[in-house]
Tab-separated table of C-alpha atoms in Angstrom:
chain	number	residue	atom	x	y	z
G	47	UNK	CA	5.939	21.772	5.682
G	48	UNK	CA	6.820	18.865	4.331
G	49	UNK	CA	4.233	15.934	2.837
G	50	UNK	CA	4.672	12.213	3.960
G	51	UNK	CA	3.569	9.826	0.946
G	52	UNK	CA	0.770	7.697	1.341
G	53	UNK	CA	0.181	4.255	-0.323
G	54	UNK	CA	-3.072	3.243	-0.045
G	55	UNK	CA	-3.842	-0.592	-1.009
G	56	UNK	CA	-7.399	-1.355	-2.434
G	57	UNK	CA	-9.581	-4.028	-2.998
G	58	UNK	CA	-11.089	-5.119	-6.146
G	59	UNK	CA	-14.301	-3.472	-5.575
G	60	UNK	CA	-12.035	-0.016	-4.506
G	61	UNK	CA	-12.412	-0.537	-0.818
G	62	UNK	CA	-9.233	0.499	1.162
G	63	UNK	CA	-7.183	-2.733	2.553
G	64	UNK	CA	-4.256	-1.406	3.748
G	65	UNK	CA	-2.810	2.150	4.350
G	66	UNK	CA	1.503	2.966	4.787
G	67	UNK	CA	2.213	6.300	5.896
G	68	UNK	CA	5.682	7.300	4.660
G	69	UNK	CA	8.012	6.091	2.772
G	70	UNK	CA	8.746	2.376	4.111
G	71	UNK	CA	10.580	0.187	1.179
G	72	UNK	CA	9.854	-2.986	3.375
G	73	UNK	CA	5.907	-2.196	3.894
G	74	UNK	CA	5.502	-1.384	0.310
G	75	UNK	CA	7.559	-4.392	-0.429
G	76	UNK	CA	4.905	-6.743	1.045
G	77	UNK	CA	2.258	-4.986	-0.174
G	78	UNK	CA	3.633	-5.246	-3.745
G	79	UNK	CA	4.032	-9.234	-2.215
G	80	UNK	CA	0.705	-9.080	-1.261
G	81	UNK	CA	-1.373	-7.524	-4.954
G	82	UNK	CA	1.176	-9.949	-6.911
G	83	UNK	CA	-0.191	-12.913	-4.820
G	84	UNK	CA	-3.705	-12.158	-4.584
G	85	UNK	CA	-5.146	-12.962	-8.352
């Protein structure tokens, strides 16, 4: 059996924003997008 990766994206307090399952380059590109952005 075979794991799928998991990026989990959270918030400044360590509450969960946003959850990929698997490896997507374009979702974890935006999310990247996304946590670069936000400050």
């Amino acid at each position: 059996m075979m794991g799928v990766p998991v990026t989990i994206l959270l918030d400044g307090e360590g509450k969960e924003v946003k959850r990929s399952s698997g490896f997507k380059p374009n979702e974890l590109d935006e999310l990247i997008f996304k946590i670069e952005n936000y400050k």
